[in-house]
N, CA and C of each residue as an Amber inpcrd file, in Angstrom:
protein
   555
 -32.9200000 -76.5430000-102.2820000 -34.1290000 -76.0210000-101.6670000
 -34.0310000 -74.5030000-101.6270000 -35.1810000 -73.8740000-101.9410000
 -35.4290000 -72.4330000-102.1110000 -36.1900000 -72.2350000-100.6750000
 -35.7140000 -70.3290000-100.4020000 -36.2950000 -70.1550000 -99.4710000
 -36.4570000 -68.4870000-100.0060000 -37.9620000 -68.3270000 -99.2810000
 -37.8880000 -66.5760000 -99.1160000 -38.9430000 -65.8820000 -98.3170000
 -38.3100000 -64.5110000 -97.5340000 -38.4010000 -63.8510000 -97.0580000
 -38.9270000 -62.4320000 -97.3710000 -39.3090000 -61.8930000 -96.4130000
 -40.7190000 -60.6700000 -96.4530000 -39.8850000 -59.8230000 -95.2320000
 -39.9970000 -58.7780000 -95.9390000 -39.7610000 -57.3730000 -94.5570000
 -40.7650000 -56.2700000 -95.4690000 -41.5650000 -55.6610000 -94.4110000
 -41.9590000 -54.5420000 -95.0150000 -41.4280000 -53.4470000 -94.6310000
 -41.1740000 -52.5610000 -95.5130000 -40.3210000 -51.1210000 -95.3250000
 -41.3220000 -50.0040000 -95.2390000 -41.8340000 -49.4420000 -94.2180000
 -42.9270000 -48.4820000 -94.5240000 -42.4830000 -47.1960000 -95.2230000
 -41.3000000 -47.2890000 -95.4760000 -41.0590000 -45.6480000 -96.4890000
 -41.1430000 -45.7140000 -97.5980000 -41.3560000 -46.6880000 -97.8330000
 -41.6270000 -47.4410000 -99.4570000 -42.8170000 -47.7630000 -99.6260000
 -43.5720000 -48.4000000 -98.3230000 -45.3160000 -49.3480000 -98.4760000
 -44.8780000 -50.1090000 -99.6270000 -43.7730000 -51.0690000 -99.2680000
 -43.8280000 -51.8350000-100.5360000 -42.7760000 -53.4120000 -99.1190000
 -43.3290000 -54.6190000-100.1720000 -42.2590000 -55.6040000 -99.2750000
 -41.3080000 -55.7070000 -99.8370000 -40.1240000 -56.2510000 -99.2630000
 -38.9710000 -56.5290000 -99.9690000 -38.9870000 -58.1280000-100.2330000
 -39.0860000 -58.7060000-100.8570000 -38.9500000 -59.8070000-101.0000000
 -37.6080000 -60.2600000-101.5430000 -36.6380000 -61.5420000-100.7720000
 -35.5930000 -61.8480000-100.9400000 -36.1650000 -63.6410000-101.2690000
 -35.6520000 -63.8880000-102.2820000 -35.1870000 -65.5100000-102.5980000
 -33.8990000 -65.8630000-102.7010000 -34.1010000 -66.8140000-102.0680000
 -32.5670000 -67.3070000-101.8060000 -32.8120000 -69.0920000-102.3050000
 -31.7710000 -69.9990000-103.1780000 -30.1880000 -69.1010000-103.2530000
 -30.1650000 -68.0240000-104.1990000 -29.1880000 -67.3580000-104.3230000
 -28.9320000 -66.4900000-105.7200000 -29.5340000 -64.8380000-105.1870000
 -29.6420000 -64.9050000-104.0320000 -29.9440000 -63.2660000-103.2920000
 -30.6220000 -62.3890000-104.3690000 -31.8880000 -63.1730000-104.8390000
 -32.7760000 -62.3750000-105.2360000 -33.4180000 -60.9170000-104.7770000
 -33.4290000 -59.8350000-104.9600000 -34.2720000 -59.2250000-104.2650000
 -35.2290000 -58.2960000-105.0980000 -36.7010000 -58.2360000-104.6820000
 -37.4560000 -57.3000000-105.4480000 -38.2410000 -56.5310000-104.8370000
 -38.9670000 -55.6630000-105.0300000 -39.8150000 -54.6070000-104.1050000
 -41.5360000 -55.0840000-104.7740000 -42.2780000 -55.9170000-103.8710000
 -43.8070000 -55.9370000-104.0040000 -44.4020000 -55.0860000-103.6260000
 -45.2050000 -54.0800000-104.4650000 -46.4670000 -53.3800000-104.3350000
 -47.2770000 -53.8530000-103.6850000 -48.6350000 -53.2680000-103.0820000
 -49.3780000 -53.2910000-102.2680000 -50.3480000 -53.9010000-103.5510000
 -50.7170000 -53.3350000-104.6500000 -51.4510000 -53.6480000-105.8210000
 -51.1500000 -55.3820000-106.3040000 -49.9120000 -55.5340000-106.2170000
 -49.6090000 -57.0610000-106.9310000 -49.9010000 -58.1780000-105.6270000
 -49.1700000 -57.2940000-104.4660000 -49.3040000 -58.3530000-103.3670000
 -50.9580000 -58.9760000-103.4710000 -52.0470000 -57.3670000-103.3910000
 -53.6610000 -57.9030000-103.2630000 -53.3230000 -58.9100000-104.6410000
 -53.2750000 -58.8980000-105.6010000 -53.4940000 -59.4570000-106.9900000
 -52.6520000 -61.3290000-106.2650000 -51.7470000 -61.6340000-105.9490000
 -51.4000000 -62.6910000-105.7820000 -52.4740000 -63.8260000-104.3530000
 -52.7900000 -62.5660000-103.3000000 -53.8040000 -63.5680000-102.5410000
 -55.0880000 -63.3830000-102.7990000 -55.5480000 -63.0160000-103.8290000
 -57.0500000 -62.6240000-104.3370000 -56.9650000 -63.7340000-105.8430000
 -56.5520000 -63.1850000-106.2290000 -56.7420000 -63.5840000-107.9010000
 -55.9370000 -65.1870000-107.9650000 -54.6460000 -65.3290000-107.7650000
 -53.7470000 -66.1770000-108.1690000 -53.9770000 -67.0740000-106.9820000
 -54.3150000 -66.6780000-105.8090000 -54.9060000 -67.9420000-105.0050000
 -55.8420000 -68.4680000-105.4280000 -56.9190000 -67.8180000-105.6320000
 -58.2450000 -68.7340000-106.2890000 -58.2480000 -69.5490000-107.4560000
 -57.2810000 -69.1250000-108.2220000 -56.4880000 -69.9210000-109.3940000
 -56.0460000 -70.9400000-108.4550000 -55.4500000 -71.3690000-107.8280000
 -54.5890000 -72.1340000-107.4080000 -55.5530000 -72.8810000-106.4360000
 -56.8540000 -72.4470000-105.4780000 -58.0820000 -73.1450000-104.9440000
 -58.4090000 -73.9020000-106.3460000 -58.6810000 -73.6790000-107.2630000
 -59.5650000 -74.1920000-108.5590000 -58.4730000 -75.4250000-108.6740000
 -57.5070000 -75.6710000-108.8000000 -56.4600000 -76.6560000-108.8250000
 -56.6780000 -77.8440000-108.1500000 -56.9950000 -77.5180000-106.6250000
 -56.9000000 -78.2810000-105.4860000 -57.4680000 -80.0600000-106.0310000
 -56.4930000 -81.0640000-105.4540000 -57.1420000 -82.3510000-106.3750000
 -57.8340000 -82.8800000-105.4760000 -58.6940000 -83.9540000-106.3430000
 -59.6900000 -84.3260000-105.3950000 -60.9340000 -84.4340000-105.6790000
 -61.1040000 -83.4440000-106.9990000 -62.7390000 -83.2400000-107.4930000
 -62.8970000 -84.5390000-108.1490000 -64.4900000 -85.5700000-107.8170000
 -65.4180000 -86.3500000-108.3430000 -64.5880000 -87.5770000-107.6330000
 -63.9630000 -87.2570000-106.5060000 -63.5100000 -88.4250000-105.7360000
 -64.4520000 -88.3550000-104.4280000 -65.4840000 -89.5280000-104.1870000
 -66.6300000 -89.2770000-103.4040000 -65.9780000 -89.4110000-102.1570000
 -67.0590000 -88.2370000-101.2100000 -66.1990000 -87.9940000 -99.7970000
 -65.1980000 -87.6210000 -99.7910000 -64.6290000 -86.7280000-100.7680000
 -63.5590000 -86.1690000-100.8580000 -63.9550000 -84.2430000-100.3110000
 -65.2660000 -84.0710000-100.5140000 -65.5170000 -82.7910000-100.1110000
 -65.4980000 -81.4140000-101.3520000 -66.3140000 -80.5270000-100.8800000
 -66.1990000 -79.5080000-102.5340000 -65.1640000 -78.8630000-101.7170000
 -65.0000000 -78.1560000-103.3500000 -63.4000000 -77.3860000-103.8600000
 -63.1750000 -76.5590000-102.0310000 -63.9700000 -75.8360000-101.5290000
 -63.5250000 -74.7560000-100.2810000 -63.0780000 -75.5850000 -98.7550000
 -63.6540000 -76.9560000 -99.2570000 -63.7080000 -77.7330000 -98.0370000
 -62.2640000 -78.5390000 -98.4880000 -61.7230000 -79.3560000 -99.6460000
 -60.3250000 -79.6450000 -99.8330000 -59.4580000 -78.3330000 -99.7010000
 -59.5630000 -77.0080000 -99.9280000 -58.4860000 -76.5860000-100.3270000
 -58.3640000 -75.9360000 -98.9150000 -59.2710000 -75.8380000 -97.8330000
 -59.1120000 -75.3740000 -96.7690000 -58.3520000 -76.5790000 -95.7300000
 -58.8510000 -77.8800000 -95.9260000 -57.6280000 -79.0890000 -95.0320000
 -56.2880000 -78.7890000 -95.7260000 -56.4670000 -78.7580000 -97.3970000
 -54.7840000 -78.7160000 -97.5430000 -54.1670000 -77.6940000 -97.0130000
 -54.5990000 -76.4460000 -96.8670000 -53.2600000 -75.3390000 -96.4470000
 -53.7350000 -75.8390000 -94.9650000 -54.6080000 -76.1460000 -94.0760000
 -54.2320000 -76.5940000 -93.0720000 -52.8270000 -77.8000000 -92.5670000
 -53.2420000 -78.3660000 -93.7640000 -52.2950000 -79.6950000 -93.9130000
 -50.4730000 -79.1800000 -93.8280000 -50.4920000 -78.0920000 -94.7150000
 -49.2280000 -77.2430000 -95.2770000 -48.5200000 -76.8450000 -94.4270000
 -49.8630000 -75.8980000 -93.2230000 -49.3690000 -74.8070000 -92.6580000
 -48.9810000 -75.7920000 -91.6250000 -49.2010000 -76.5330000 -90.9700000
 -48.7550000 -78.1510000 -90.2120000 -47.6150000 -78.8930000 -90.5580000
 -47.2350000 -78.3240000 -91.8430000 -46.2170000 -78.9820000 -92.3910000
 -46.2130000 -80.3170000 -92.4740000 -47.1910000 -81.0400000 -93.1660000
 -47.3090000 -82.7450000 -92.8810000 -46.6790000 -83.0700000 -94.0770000
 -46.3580000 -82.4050000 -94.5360000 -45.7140000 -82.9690000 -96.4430000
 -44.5190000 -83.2400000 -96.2870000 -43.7150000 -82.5510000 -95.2860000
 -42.1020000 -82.2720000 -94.7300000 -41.9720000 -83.7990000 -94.3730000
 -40.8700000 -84.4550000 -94.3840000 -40.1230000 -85.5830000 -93.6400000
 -39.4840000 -84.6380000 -92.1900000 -39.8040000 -85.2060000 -91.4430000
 -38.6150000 -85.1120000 -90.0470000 -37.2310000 -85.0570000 -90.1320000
 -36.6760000 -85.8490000 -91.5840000 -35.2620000 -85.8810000 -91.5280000
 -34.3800000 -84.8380000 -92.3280000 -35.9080000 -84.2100000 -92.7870000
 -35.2270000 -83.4120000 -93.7200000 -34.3060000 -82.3770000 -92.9500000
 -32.5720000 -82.2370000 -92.8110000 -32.0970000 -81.0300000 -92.2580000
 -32.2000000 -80.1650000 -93.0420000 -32.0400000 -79.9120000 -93.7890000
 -32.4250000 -78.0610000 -94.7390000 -33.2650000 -77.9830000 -94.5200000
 -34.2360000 -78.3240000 -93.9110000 -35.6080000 -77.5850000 -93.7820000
 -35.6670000 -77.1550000 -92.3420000 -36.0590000 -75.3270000 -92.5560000
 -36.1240000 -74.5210000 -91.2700000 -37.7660000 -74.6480000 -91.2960000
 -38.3100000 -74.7180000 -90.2930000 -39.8710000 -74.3060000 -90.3190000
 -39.8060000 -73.1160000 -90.5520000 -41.3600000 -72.3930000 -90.7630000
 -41.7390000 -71.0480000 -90.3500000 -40.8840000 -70.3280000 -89.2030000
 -40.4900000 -69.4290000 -90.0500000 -39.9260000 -68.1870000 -88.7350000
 -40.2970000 -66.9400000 -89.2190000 -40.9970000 -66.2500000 -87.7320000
 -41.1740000 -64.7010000 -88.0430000 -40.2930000 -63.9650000 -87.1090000
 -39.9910000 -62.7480000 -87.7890000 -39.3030000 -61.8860000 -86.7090000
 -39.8780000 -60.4590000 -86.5870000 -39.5530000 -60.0760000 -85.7890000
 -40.2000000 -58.4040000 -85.8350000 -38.6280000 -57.6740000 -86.5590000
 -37.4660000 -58.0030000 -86.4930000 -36.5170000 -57.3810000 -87.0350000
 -36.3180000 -57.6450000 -88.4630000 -36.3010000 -55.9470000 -88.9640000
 -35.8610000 -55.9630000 -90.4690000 -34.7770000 -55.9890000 -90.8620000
 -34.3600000 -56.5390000 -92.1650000 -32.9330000 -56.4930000 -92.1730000
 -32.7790000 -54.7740000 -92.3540000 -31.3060000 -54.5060000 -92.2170000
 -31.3290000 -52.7260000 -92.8110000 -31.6390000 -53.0640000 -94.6930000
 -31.9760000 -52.1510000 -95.4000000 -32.9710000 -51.6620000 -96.0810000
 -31.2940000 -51.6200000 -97.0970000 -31.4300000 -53.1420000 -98.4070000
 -30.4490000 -52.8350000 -99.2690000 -29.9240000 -51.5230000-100.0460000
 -29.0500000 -50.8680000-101.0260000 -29.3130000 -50.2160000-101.9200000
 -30.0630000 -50.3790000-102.7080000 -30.6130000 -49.4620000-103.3170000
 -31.7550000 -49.1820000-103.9730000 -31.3120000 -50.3910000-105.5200000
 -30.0580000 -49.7770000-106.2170000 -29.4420000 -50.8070000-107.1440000
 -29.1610000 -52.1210000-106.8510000 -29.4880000 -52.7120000-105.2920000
 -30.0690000 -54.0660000-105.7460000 -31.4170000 -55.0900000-105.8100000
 -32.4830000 -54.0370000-105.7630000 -33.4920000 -53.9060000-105.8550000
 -34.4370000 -53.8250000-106.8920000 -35.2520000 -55.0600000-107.6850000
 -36.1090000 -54.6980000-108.5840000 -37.2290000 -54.6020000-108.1270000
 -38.0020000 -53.6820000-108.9710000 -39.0360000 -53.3080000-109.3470000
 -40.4290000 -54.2310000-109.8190000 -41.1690000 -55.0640000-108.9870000
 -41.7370000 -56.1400000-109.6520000 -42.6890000 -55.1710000-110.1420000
 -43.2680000 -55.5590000-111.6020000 -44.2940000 -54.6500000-112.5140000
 -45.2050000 -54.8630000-113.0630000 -45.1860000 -56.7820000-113.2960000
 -46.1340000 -57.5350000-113.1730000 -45.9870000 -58.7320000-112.4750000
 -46.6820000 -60.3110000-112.8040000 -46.8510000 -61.4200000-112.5080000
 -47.3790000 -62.0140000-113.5280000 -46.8540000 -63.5430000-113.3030000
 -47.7190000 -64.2270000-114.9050000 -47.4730000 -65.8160000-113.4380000
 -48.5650000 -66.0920000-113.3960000 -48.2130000 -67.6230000-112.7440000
 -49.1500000 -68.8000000-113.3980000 -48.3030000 -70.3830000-113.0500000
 -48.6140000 -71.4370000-113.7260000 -49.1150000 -72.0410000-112.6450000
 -50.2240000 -72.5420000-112.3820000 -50.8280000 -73.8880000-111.1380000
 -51.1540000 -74.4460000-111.7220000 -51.1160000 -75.8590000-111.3200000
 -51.0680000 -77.1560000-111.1310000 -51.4690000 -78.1480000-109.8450000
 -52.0000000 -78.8810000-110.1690000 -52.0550000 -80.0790000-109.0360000
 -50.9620000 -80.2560000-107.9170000 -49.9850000 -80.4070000-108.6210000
 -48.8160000 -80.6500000-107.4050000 -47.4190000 -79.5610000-107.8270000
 -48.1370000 -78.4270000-107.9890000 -46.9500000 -77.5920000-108.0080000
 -47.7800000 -75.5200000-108.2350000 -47.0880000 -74.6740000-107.8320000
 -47.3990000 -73.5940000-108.5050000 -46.1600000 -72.4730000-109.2740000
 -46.0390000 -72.6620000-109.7160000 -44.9160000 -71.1690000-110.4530000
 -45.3850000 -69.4090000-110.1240000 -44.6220000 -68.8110000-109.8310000
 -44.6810000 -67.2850000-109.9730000 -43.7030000 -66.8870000-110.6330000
 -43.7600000 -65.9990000-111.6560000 -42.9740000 -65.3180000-112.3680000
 -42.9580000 -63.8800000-112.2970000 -42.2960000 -63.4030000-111.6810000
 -42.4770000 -61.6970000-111.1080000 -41.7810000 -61.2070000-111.8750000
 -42.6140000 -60.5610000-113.3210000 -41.8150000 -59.1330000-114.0940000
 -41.1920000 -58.0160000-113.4810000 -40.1370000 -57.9350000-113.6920000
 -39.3600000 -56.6400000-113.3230000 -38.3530000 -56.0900000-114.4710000
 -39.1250000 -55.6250000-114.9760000 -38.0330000 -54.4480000-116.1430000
 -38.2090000 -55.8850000-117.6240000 -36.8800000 -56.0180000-118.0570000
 -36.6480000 -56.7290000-118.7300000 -36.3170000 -58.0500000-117.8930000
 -36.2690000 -58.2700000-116.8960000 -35.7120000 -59.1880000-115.9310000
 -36.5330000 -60.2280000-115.5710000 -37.3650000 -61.4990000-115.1550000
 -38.0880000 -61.8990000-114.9870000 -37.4010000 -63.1220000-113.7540000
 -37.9040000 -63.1820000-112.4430000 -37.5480000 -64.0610000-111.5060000
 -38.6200000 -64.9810000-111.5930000 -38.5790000 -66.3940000-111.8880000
 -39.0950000 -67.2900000-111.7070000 -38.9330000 -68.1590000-110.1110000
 -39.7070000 -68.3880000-109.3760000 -40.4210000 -68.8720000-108.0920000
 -41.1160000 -70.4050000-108.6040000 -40.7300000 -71.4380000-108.9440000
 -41.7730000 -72.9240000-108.6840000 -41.6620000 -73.6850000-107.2970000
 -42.7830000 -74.2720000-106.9330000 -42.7360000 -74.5460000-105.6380000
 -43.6010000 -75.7060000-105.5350000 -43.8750000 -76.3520000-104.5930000
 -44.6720000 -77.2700000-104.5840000 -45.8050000 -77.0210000-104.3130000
 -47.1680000 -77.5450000-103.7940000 -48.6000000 -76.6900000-103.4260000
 -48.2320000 -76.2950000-101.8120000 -47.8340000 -77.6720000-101.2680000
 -47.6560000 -77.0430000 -99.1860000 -46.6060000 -75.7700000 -99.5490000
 -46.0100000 -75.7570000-100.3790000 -44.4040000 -74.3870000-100.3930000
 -45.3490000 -73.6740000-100.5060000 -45.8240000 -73.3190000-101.7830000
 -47.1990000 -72.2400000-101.9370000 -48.1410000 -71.9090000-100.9600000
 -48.8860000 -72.5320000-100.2950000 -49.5230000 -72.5990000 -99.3910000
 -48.5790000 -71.7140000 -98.2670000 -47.7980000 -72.2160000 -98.2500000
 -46.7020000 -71.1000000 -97.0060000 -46.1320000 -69.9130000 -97.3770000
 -45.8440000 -69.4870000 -98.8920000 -45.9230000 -68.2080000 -99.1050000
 -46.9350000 -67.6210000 -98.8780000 -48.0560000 -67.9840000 -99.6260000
 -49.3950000 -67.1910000-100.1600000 -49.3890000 -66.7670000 -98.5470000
 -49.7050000 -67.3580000 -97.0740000 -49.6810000 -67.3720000 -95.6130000
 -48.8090000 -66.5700000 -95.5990000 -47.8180000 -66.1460000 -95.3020000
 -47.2820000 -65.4550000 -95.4200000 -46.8000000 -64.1320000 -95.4970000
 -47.0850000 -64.1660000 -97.0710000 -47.5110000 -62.8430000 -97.7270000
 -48.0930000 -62.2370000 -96.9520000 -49.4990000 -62.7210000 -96.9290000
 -51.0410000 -62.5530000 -96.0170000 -50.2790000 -61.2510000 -94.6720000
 -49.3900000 -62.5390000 -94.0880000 -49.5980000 -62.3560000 -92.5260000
 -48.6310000 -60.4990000 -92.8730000 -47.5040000 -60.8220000 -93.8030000
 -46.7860000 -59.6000000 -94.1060000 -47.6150000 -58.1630000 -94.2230000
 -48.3220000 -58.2050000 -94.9710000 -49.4860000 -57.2660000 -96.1680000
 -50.2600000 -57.0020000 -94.4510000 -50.8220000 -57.8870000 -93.3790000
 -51.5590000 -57.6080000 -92.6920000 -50.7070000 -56.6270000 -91.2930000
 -49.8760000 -57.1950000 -91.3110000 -48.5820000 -56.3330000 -90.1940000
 -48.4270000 -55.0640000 -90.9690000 -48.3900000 -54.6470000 -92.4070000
 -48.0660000 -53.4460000 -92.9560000 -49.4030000 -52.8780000 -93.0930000
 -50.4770000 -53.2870000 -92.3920000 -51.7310000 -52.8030000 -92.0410000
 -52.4570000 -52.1000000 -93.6870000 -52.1970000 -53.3680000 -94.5060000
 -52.9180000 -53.0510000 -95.9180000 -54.5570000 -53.2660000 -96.2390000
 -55.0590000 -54.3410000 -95.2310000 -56.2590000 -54.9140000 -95.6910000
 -56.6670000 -54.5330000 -96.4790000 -55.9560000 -55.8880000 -97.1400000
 -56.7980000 -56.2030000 -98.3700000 -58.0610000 -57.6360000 -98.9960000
 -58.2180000 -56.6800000 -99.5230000 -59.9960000 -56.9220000 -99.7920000
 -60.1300000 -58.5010000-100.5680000 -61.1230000 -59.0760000-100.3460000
 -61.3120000 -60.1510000-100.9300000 -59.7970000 -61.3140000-101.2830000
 -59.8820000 -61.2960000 -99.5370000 -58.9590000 -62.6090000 -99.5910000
 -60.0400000 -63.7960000 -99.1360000 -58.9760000 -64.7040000 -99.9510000
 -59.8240000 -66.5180000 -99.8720000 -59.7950000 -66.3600000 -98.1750000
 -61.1590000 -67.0390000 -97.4100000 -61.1330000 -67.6200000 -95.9520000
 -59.8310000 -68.2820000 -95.9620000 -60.1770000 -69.3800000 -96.9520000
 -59.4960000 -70.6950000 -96.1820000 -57.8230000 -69.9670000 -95.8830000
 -57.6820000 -68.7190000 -96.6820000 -55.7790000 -68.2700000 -96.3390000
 -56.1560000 -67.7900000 -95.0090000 -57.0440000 -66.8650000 -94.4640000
 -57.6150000 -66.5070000 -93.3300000 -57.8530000 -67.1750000 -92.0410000
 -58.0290000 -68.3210000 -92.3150000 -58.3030000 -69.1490000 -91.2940000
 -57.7140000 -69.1150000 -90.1420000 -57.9990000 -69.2590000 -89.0380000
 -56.9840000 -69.4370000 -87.5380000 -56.5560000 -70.6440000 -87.6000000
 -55.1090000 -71.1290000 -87.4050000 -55.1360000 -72.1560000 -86.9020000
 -54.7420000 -72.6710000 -85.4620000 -54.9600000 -71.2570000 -84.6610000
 -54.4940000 -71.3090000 -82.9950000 -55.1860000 -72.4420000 -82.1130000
 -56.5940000 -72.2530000 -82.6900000 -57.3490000 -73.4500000 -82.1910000
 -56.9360000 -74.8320000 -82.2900000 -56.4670000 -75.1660000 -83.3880000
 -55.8320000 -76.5770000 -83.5990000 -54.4260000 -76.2530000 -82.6070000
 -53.5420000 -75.6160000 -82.6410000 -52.4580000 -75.6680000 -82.1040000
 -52.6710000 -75.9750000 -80.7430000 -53.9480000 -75.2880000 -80.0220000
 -54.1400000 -75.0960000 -78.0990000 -54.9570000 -76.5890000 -78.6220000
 -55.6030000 -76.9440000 -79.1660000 -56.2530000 -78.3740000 -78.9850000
 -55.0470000 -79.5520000 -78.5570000 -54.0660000 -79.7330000 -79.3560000
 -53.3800000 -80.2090000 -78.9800000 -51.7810000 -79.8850000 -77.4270000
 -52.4300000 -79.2220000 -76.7410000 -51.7110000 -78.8960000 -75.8320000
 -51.6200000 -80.0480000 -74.4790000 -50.7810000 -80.5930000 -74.6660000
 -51.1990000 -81.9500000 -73.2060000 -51.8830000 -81.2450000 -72.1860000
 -53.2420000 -82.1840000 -71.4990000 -53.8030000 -81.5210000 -70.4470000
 -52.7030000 -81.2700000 -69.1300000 -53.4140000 -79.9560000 -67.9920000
 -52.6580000 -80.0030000 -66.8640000 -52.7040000 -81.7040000 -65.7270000
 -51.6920000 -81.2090000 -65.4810000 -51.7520000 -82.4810000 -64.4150000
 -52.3090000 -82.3280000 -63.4960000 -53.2210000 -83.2870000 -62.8730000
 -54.2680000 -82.7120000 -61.4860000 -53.3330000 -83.1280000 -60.4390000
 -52.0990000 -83.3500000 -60.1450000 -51.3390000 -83.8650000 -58.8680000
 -50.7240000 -82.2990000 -58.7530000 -50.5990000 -81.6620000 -59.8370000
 -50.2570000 -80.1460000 -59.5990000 -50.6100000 -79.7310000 -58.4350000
 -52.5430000 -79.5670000 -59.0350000 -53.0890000 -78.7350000 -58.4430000
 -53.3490000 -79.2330000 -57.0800000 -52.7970000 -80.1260000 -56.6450000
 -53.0150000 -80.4340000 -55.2450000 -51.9180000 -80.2520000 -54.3910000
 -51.1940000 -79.4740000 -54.8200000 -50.0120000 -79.1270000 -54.2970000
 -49.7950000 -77.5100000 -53.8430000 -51.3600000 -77.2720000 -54.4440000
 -51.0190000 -75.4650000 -54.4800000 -51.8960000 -75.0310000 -53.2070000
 -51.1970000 -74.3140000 -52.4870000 -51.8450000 -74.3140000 -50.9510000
 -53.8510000 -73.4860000 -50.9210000
């Protein structure tokens, strides 16, 4: 199982992106980052399965339950131990040498139904990223939330990556107990 991580470095305005295993590390532009939740998401909305299956809903209405579905993590087994949920931190790691650091310069990605690839050009070097759609779904989120903390807004992102899902989270909050409140003078 692959995992990776986002710090933004503001002396750079660039993210660091680390994949692990194999301590990948590369530096994302502000230019490629917009290009992956603009362009290569909507590639990857156009994917979403489901089309000419009745009551299945059009393309904005499936691809908005699935990253709901994702970001919920319903694809995960319970037993799985290698699997960490989502974690954010406000702490960066300290800031590698520069020599272990590429340069991403382009992107070339493959979607699919039940999978997406990223291939991030750097130099002669090329890091390949395949993932499943919920994995994808939790980068592309991600990214997002990264790019938005490094206060980039950027333009013409898909809703459905946008979406809140705080509302679903407080929906399910067990109600208060009313024997509480009869206890409070």
């Amino acid at each position: 199982m692959s995992s990776t991580s986002f710090s933004y470095f503001q002396s750079e305005d660039r993210l660091l992106v680390v994949v692990q295993p194999g301590d990948h590390k590369l530096w994302l532009t502000r230019r490629l980052t917009c290009s992956i939740v603009d362009d290569i998401a909507r590639l990857f909305a156009s994917q979403v399965p489901g089309d000419g299956i009745p009551g299945a809903g059009n393309e904005d209405e499936r691809i908005a339950l699935e990253h709901r579905m994702a970001m919920n993590e319903e694809d995960l087994d319970g037993r799985d131990r290698h699997h960490r949920p989502l974690q954010f931190s406000d702490n960066a790691p300290a800031r590698p040498g520069d020599s272990d650091i590429l340069l991403c310069t382009g992107l070339d990605a493959q979607l699919g139904r039940d999978y997406a690839s990223l291939s991030f050009v750097c130099g002669d070097k090329t890091l390949n990223l395949r993932q499943s759609r919920p994995g994808f779904h939790r980068f592309l989120r991600t990214l997002l939330l990264c790019a938005d903390k490094a206060e980039w807004q950027l333009p013409a992102v898909p809703a459905w990556l946008t979406q809140s899902l705080l509302g679903e989270l407080l929906a399910n909050l067990p109600p208060l107990d009313e024997n509480d409140e009869q206890d409070l003078p």
